[in-house]
Amino acid sequence: MEVEFYEIDRKNAWNTIFQEIRNESNNFTYIIKDAKKLENKNLNRYRDVNPFDHSRVRLQRGDKDYINASLVEVPSADRSYILTQGPLPVTTGHFWLMVWEQKSKAILMLNRIIEKNTVKCHQYWPVGSENGGSDDLILRDVNLKITFLSQKNESNYVVRNFLITDLESENSREILQFHYTTWPDFGVPESPEAFLNFLFSVRASGVLNSNYGPPVVHCSAGIGRSGTFCLVDSCLVLIEKNNDPNSINIRQQLLEMRHYRMGLIQTPDQLRFSYVAIIEGAKRVLSMPNVPSGNENLSKTHKKICFSSENCNITENTDDSDVSPPPLPPRSRNSDDLSPSIQTDINNFSELNGDIMNSDSSLSSMKQSESDAIINSEENNQYSCKSRITDEEMKQSITGTSFNSSVSPALESHVFCLCMKRLNFPRNFIL
C-alpha cells in the first residue's frame, strides 16, 4: 500500500488515478428518478447531487418518503453508513426522523454551518442554554423533540449529546453528534493525526458497531468529506480484520462504495489524503513499529499541500524523506480569486442523466439576518475548540474574512497553495 502511494506520488499521477475512478463510476447505469420528481426537487441542496433510487433511504412516517440520503454498505467490513446532505431548513425534520427511524446512534458532521461566507448546512440542532440558545427543538412536522444535554470540546471536534423524543409514542433515546470543526473548505484536514484522532474517538464510542443503526454522516453535499471518512474507516476495518495493511485495494473499495452514492471523494487531493490516513491509521490498528526511512514522514505529508500550476498534482513538503518530491510551485494567488468552473465527477454523472444545473442555484436560501444571527450568537460557542486556530481567528474565518488573515502563525506551515490549472474550483465548491 505504501509502495503504491509513493509510486503514484513519484509519477505525479493522482489526477490520472482519480480520473480513472471517475470514468469507471460514470459508466454506472443506476436510476435516479425519485430525486428528480417535481415535489422533491426543493428537498435537494444541490441539483446535481442525487441519491440512486436503489440505495436511497426511505422515510416511514408521513406522506413523503424522500430524503437526499443513501445507505452505503460495506459487507466485508460489517459496516453500513447513511451518507446525506447537510440539512436544509425544509428538511431538518426529515433529517431527524431518519435518525430516529434508522435507530442511528450517532451523527457525524464534517463541515461548518458557514464556510467562506456561504451557507453549507442549516442549523439543525438546539445549541443549549449554556451556549446562549434553547435546550429544545420541536419539530411539529414529524412529531419529534430534540433536547440538548451536553457538549464537550476537543482539539479539532465537538461532541454533543442529544435526547430525541417521539411525541407520538413518548419514547426517547440519546444520540451523539461528533462535529469535526477544522476540515477546511477546498481542502483536507491539516494532518492525518487530527483526522485519525477524530475517527478513533468515534470508533471508541461504539456508535459504528453493527448492533446500532448506521451512523448518519454528512458534510454539505454528503459525498466529498463524507466519502473520505467512510473510505478510511472501512479500509482500516478490513486491514485490522486481515491483519495485513496490504490486503486491501483502496481504489476498488472506493468504486464499490460509489455503487451506493455518486461522487464519493470529489478531488485528487481527497483521494491522496485517504491513502495517507489509511497508511497512518493501519499503524495504529496493527500497533505496527515505525517503518524504515522514507515512510515515516507520511504523518507530515499534509503540512503543505500544493496543486501544481503545471499539472495540478499534489506535492509534499518533507525535508528528510528518501523519496524526493517535485519542487513546490511559486506562491499561489488567494483562493478567493479562483475560477468559478469545474467539471467534477458529479457533473459528468449528471450529464449522463440529463440534469446539469449549477449548484449555486440550489443553495439554501437562508435569510441574511438568520445567517448573521447564527454567526454572531452561536458560532463562537459551537466551535470554541482547543485547536491551533484561536477563537477570534475561527470567527473571522467563519464570517468570510480573507484566508491569510484567519491563519495563525502556528499554521503558516500548513497554508494551502491553491495553484490550479485544470481543476478550477469555484468559491462554493462542495467538499
CSV table of C-alpha atoms in Angstrom, one decimal, residues 32-317:
chain,number,residue,atom,x,y,z
A,32,ILE,CA,-32.1,8.5,-10.4
A,33,LYS,CA,-35.8,9.1,-10.7
A,34,ASP,CA,-37.3,9.9,-7.3
A,35,ALA,CA,-34.9,12.7,-6.6
A,36,LYS,CA,-36.0,14.5,-9.8
A,37,LYS,CA,-39.7,14.4,-9.1
A,38,LEU,CA,-41.1,17.9,-9.0
A,39,GLU,CA,-42.3,17.5,-5.4
A,40,ASN,CA,-38.8,16.5,-4.3
A,41,LYS,CA,-36.6,19.0,-6.1
A,42,ASN,CA,-36.7,21.6,-3.4
A,43,LEU,CA,-35.5,18.9,-0.9
A,44,ASN,CA,-32.1,18.7,-2.6
A,45,ARG,CA,-29.4,21.1,-1.6
A,46,TYR,CA,-27.6,20.7,-4.9
A,47,ARG,CA,-29.5,19.7,-8.0
A,48,ASP,CA,-26.6,17.6,-9.4
A,49,VAL,CA,-26.1,15.5,-6.2
A,50,ASN,CA,-28.9,13.0,-6.1
A,51,PRO,CA,-29.3,9.6,-4.4
A,52,PHE,CA,-29.7,6.5,-6.6
A,53,ASP,CA,-33.2,5.0,-6.3
A,54,HIS,CA,-31.9,1.6,-5.3
A,55,SER,CA,-29.9,2.8,-2.3
A,56,ARG,CA,-31.8,5.9,-1.1
A,57,VAL,CA,-33.1,5.9,2.5
A,58,ARG,CA,-36.9,6.0,2.6
A,59,LEU,CA,-38.8,7.8,5.4
A,60,GLN,CA,-41.5,5.7,7.0
A,61,ARG,CA,-43.7,8.3,8.7
A,62,GLY,CA,-45.7,11.0,6.8
A,63,ASP,CA,-47.0,11.3,3.3
A,64,LYS,CA,-43.5,11.7,1.8
A,65,ASP,CA,-40.7,9.1,1.9
A,66,TYR,CA,-38.0,11.1,0.2
A,67,ILE,CA,-34.8,12.5,1.7
A,68,ASN,CA,-31.5,13.1,-0.1
A,69,ALA,CA,-29.6,10.3,1.7
A,70,SER,CA,-28.1,7.0,0.7
A,71,LEU,CA,-27.4,3.7,2.6
A,72,VAL,CA,-23.8,2.8,1.8
A,73,GLU,CA,-22.9,-0.7,2.7
A,74,VAL,CA,-19.5,-2.4,3.1
A,75,PRO,CA,-20.4,-6.0,3.9
A,76,SER,CA,-16.8,-7.2,4.0
A,77,ALA,CA,-16.1,-4.8,6.8
A,78,ASP,CA,-19.5,-5.3,8.5
A,79,ARG,CA,-20.1,-1.5,8.1
A,80,SER,CA,-23.1,0.5,7.0
A,81,TYR,CA,-23.3,4.3,6.7
A,82,ILE,CA,-26.0,6.7,5.8
A,83,LEU,CA,-24.5,9.5,3.8
A,84,THR,CA,-26.6,12.6,3.4
A,85,GLN,CA,-26.5,16.3,2.5
A,86,GLY,CA,-26.4,19.0,5.2
A,87,PRO,CA,-30.0,19.6,6.2
A,88,LEU,CA,-31.9,22.5,4.6
A,89,PRO,CA,-34.5,24.4,6.7
A,90,VAL,CA,-37.3,22.4,5.0
A,91,THR,CA,-35.6,19.1,5.5
A,92,THR,CA,-34.5,19.4,9.2
A,93,GLY,CA,-37.5,17.4,10.4
A,94,HIS,CA,-36.9,14.8,7.7
A,95,PHE,CA,-33.2,14.5,8.8
A,96,TRP,CA,-34.1,13.9,12.5
A,97,LEU,CA,-36.9,11.5,11.5
A,98,MET,CA,-34.4,9.5,9.5
A,99,VAL,CA,-32.1,9.4,12.5
A,100,TRP,CA,-34.9,8.2,14.7
A,101,GLU,CA,-36.4,5.6,12.3
A,102,GLN,CA,-33.0,4.1,11.3
A,103,LYS,CA,-32.1,3.7,15.0
A,104,SER,CA,-28.8,5.6,14.4
A,105,LYS,CA,-26.6,6.2,17.5
A,106,ALA,CA,-24.6,9.0,16.1
A,107,ILE,CA,-24.4,11.9,13.6
A,108,LEU,CA,-21.0,12.6,12.1
A,109,MET,CA,-20.9,16.2,10.9
A,110,LEU,CA,-17.8,17.1,8.9
A,111,ASN,CA,-18.5,20.7,7.9
A,112,ARG,CA,-19.3,24.1,9.5
A,113,ILE,CA,-22.6,25.9,9.1
A,114,ILE,CA,-20.9,28.8,7.3
A,115,GLU,CA,-17.8,28.3,5.2
A,116,LYS,CA,-16.3,31.1,3.2
A,117,ASN,CA,-19.4,33.2,3.8
A,118,THR,CA,-21.6,30.5,2.2
A,119,VAL,CA,-24.3,28.6,3.9
A,120,LYS,CA,-23.3,24.9,3.7
A,121,CYS,CA,-25.8,23.5,6.2
A,122,HIS,CA,-28.8,24.6,8.2
A,123,GLN,CA,-28.5,24.9,12.0
A,124,TYR,CA,-30.4,21.7,12.7
A,125,TRP,CA,-29.8,21.2,16.4
A,126,PRO,CA,-30.5,23.2,19.6
A,127,VAL,CA,-27.3,24.8,20.8
A,128,GLY,CA,-28.3,24.6,24.5
A,129,SER,CA,-28.9,27.3,27.1
A,130,GLU,CA,-25.3,27.1,28.3
A,131,ASN,CA,-24.3,28.4,24.8
A,132,GLY,CA,-26.9,31.2,24.8
A,133,GLY,CA,-29.6,29.3,22.9
A,134,SER,CA,-32.5,27.0,23.6
A,135,ASP,CA,-32.3,23.5,25.0
A,136,ASP,CA,-35.2,22.1,22.9
A,137,LEU,CA,-36.1,22.0,19.2
A,138,ILE,CA,-39.7,21.0,18.5
A,139,LEU,CA,-40.2,19.5,15.0
A,140,ARG,CA,-44.0,19.6,14.6
A,141,ASP,CA,-43.9,18.3,11.0
A,142,VAL,CA,-42.5,14.9,12.2
A,143,ASN,CA,-43.6,15.0,15.8
A,144,LEU,CA,-40.2,14.9,17.3
A,145,LYS,CA,-38.4,16.9,20.0
A,146,ILE,CA,-34.7,17.3,20.2
A,147,THR,CA,-33.2,18.2,23.6
A,148,PHE,CA,-29.7,19.4,24.1
A,149,LEU,CA,-28.0,17.5,27.0
A,150,SER,CA,-24.3,18.3,27.0
A,151,GLN,CA,-21.3,19.4,24.9
A,152,LYS,CA,-17.6,18.6,25.1
A,153,ASN,CA,-14.9,20.5,23.2
A,154,GLU,CA,-11.9,18.6,21.9
A,155,SER,CA,-8.9,19.8,19.9
A,156,ASN,CA,-10.5,19.6,16.4
A,157,TYR,CA,-14.0,18.5,17.1
A,158,VAL,CA,-17.0,18.8,19.4
A,159,VAL,CA,-19.1,16.0,20.9
A,160,ARG,CA,-22.7,16.8,21.7
A,161,ASN,CA,-25.3,14.7,23.4
A,162,PHE,CA,-29.0,15.0,22.5
A,163,LEU,CA,-32.2,13.3,23.5
A,164,ILE,CA,-34.7,12.5,20.8
A,165,THR,CA,-38.3,12.1,21.9
A,166,ASP,CA,-41.0,10.8,19.7
A,167,LEU,CA,-44.0,12.9,20.6
A,168,GLU,CA,-46.4,10.3,19.4
A,169,SER,CA,-45.2,7.3,21.4
A,170,GLU,CA,-43.3,9.4,24.1
A,171,ASN,CA,-40.3,7.0,23.6
A,172,SER,CA,-36.9,8.6,23.7
A,173,ARG,CA,-33.2,7.8,23.3
A,174,GLU,CA,-29.9,9.6,23.3
A,175,ILE,CA,-27.8,10.3,20.3
A,176,LEU,CA,-24.3,11.6,19.9
A,177,GLN,CA,-23.1,14.2,17.4
A,178,PHE,CA,-19.4,14.2,16.5
A,179,HIS,CA,-18.7,17.5,14.8
A,180,TYR,CA,-15.3,17.9,13.1
A,181,THR,CA,-14.8,21.6,13.0
A,182,THR,CA,-11.4,22.1,11.3
A,183,TRP,CA,-11.8,20.4,8.0
A,184,PRO,CA,-11.1,23.3,5.7
A,185,ASP,CA,-13.2,24.2,2.7
A,186,PHE,CA,-11.3,23.5,-0.6
A,187,GLY,CA,-9.1,21.0,1.2
A,188,VAL,CA,-8.4,18.2,3.6
A,189,PRO,CA,-7.6,18.1,7.3
A,190,GLU,CA,-4.3,19.7,8.2
A,191,SER,CA,-2.8,16.4,9.3
A,192,PRO,CA,-3.7,12.7,9.3
A,193,GLU,CA,-3.2,12.7,13.1
A,194,ALA,CA,-6.0,15.2,13.7
A,195,PHE,CA,-8.4,13.3,11.5
A,196,LEU,CA,-7.5,9.9,12.9
A,197,ASN,CA,-7.9,11.2,16.4
A,198,PHE,CA,-11.4,12.1,15.5
A,199,LEU,CA,-12.1,8.8,13.7
A,200,PHE,CA,-10.8,6.7,16.6
A,201,SER,CA,-12.8,8.7,19.1
A,202,VAL,CA,-15.9,8.0,17.0
A,203,ARG,CA,-14.9,4.3,17.0
A,204,ALA,CA,-14.2,4.1,20.7
A,205,SER,CA,-17.7,5.3,21.4
A,206,GLY,CA,-19.1,2.2,19.8
A,207,VAL,CA,-21.5,4.1,17.6
A,208,LEU,CA,-20.2,2.4,14.4
A,209,ASN,CA,-20.9,-1.1,15.7
A,210,SER,CA,-23.4,-3.2,13.8
A,211,ASN,CA,-25.7,-3.6,16.9
A,212,TYR,CA,-26.8,0.0,16.3
A,213,GLY,CA,-28.4,1.5,13.2
A,214,PRO,CA,-26.0,3.0,10.7
A,215,PRO,CA,-24.4,6.3,11.6
A,216,VAL,CA,-25.6,9.4,9.7
A,217,VAL,CA,-22.6,11.0,8.0
A,218,HIS,CA,-22.9,14.4,6.4
A,219,CYS,CA,-20.9,17.4,5.1
A,220,SER,CA,-22.6,19.8,2.7
A,221,ALA,CA,-23.4,17.5,-0.2
A,222,GLY,CA,-22.7,14.2,1.5
A,223,ILE,CA,-20.1,13.0,-1.0
A,224,GLY,CA,-16.7,14.6,-0.6
A,225,ARG,CA,-15.7,14.8,3.1
A,226,SER,CA,-18.3,12.2,3.9
A,227,GLY,CA,-16.9,9.8,1.4
A,228,THR,CA,-13.4,10.3,2.6
A,229,PHE,CA,-14.4,9.4,6.2
A,230,CYS,CA,-16.2,6.3,5.2
A,231,LEU,CA,-13.5,5.1,2.9
A,232,VAL,CA,-10.8,5.5,5.5
A,233,ASP,CA,-12.8,3.9,8.3
A,234,SER,CA,-13.9,0.8,6.2
A,235,CYS,CA,-10.4,0.2,4.9
A,236,LEU,CA,-9.0,0.3,8.4
A,237,VAL,CA,-11.6,-2.2,9.5
A,238,LEU,CA,-10.5,-4.6,6.7
A,239,ILE,CA,-6.8,-4.1,7.5
A,240,GLU,CA,-7.4,-4.9,11.1
A,241,LYS,CA,-9.6,-7.9,10.2
A,242,ASN,CA,-7.0,-9.3,7.8
A,243,ASN,CA,-4.0,-8.2,10.0
A,244,ASP,CA,-2.3,-7.1,6.8
A,245,PRO,CA,-2.0,-3.5,5.6
A,246,ASN,CA,-1.5,-4.7,2.0
A,247,SER,CA,-4.7,-6.8,2.0
A,248,ILE,CA,-6.9,-4.0,0.6
A,249,ASN,CA,-7.3,-2.3,-2.7
A,250,ILE,CA,-8.2,1.3,-1.9
A,251,ARG,CA,-9.3,2.2,-5.4
A,252,GLN,CA,-11.5,-0.8,-5.7
A,253,GLN,CA,-13.0,-0.2,-2.3
A,254,LEU,CA,-13.9,3.4,-3.4
A,255,LEU,CA,-15.5,2.1,-6.6
A,256,GLU,CA,-17.6,-0.4,-4.7
A,257,MET,CA,-18.9,2.4,-2.4
A,258,ARG,CA,-19.7,4.6,-5.4
A,259,HIS,CA,-22.3,1.9,-6.3
A,260,TYR,CA,-24.4,3.3,-3.4
A,261,ARG,CA,-23.9,7.0,-3.7
A,262,MET,CA,-22.5,9.1,-6.6
A,263,GLY,CA,-19.3,11.1,-6.5
A,264,LEU,CA,-17.8,9.8,-3.2
A,265,ILE,CA,-14.5,11.6,-2.8
A,266,GLN,CA,-14.5,14.6,-5.0
A,267,THR,CA,-10.9,15.6,-5.7
A,268,PRO,CA,-7.5,14.1,-6.2
A,269,ASP,CA,-6.5,15.8,-3.0
A,270,GLN,CA,-9.1,14.0,-1.0
A,271,LEU,CA,-8.1,10.7,-2.6
A,272,ARG,CA,-4.4,11.2,-1.7
A,273,PHE,CA,-5.3,12.2,1.8
A,274,SER,CA,-7.4,9.0,2.1
A,275,TYR,CA,-4.3,7.0,1.3
A,276,VAL,CA,-2.2,8.8,3.8
A,277,ALA,CA,-4.8,8.4,6.6
A,278,ILE,CA,-5.2,4.7,5.8
A,279,ILE,CA,-1.5,4.1,5.9
A,280,GLU,CA,-1.1,6.0,9.2
A,281,GLY,CA,-4.2,4.5,10.7
A,282,ALA,CA,-3.0,1.0,9.8
A,283,LYS,CA,0.0,1.6,12.1
A,284,ARG,CA,-2.5,2.3,14.9
A,285,VAL,CA,-4.8,-0.6,14.4
A,286,LEU,CA,-2.0,-3.1,14.0
A,287,SER,CA,0.4,-1.5,16.5
A,288,MET,CA,3.0,-1.5,13.9
A,289,PRO,CA,6.5,-0.3,14.7
A,290,ASN,CA,8.0,2.6,12.9
A,291,VAL,CA,8.7,1.8,9.3
A,292,PRO,CA,12.1,2.4,7.6
A,293,SER,CA,13.2,5.8,6.5
A,294,GLY,CA,11.2,7.1,3.6
A,295,ASN,CA,7.9,6.1,5.0
A,296,GLU,CA,7.9,7.7,8.5
A,297,ASN,CA,7.2,11.1,7.0
A,298,LEU,CA,3.7,10.3,5.9
A,299,SER,CA,2.5,11.9,9.2
A,300,LYS,CA,3.9,15.2,8.0
A,301,THR,CA,2.7,14.9,4.4
A,302,HIS,CA,-0.1,17.5,4.7
A,303,LYS,CA,1.9,20.3,6.3
A,304,LYS,CA,2.0,21.9,2.9
A,305,ILE,CA,-0.2,20.7,0.0
A,306,CYS,CA,0.0,22.3,-3.4
A,307,PHE,CA,-1.7,21.9,-6.7
A,308,SER,CA,1.0,22.5,-9.3
A,309,SER,CA,0.1,25.2,-11.7
A,310,GLU,CA,1.6,23.0,-14.4
A,311,ASN,CA,0.0,19.6,-13.8
A,312,CYS,CA,-2.4,20.2,-10.9
A,313,ASN,CA,-0.7,17.4,-8.9
A,314,ILE,CA,-0.2,17.4,-5.2
A,315,THR,CA,3.3,17.7,-3.8
A,316,GLU,CA,4.5,17.3,-0.3
A,317,ASN,CA,6.9,19.4,1.8
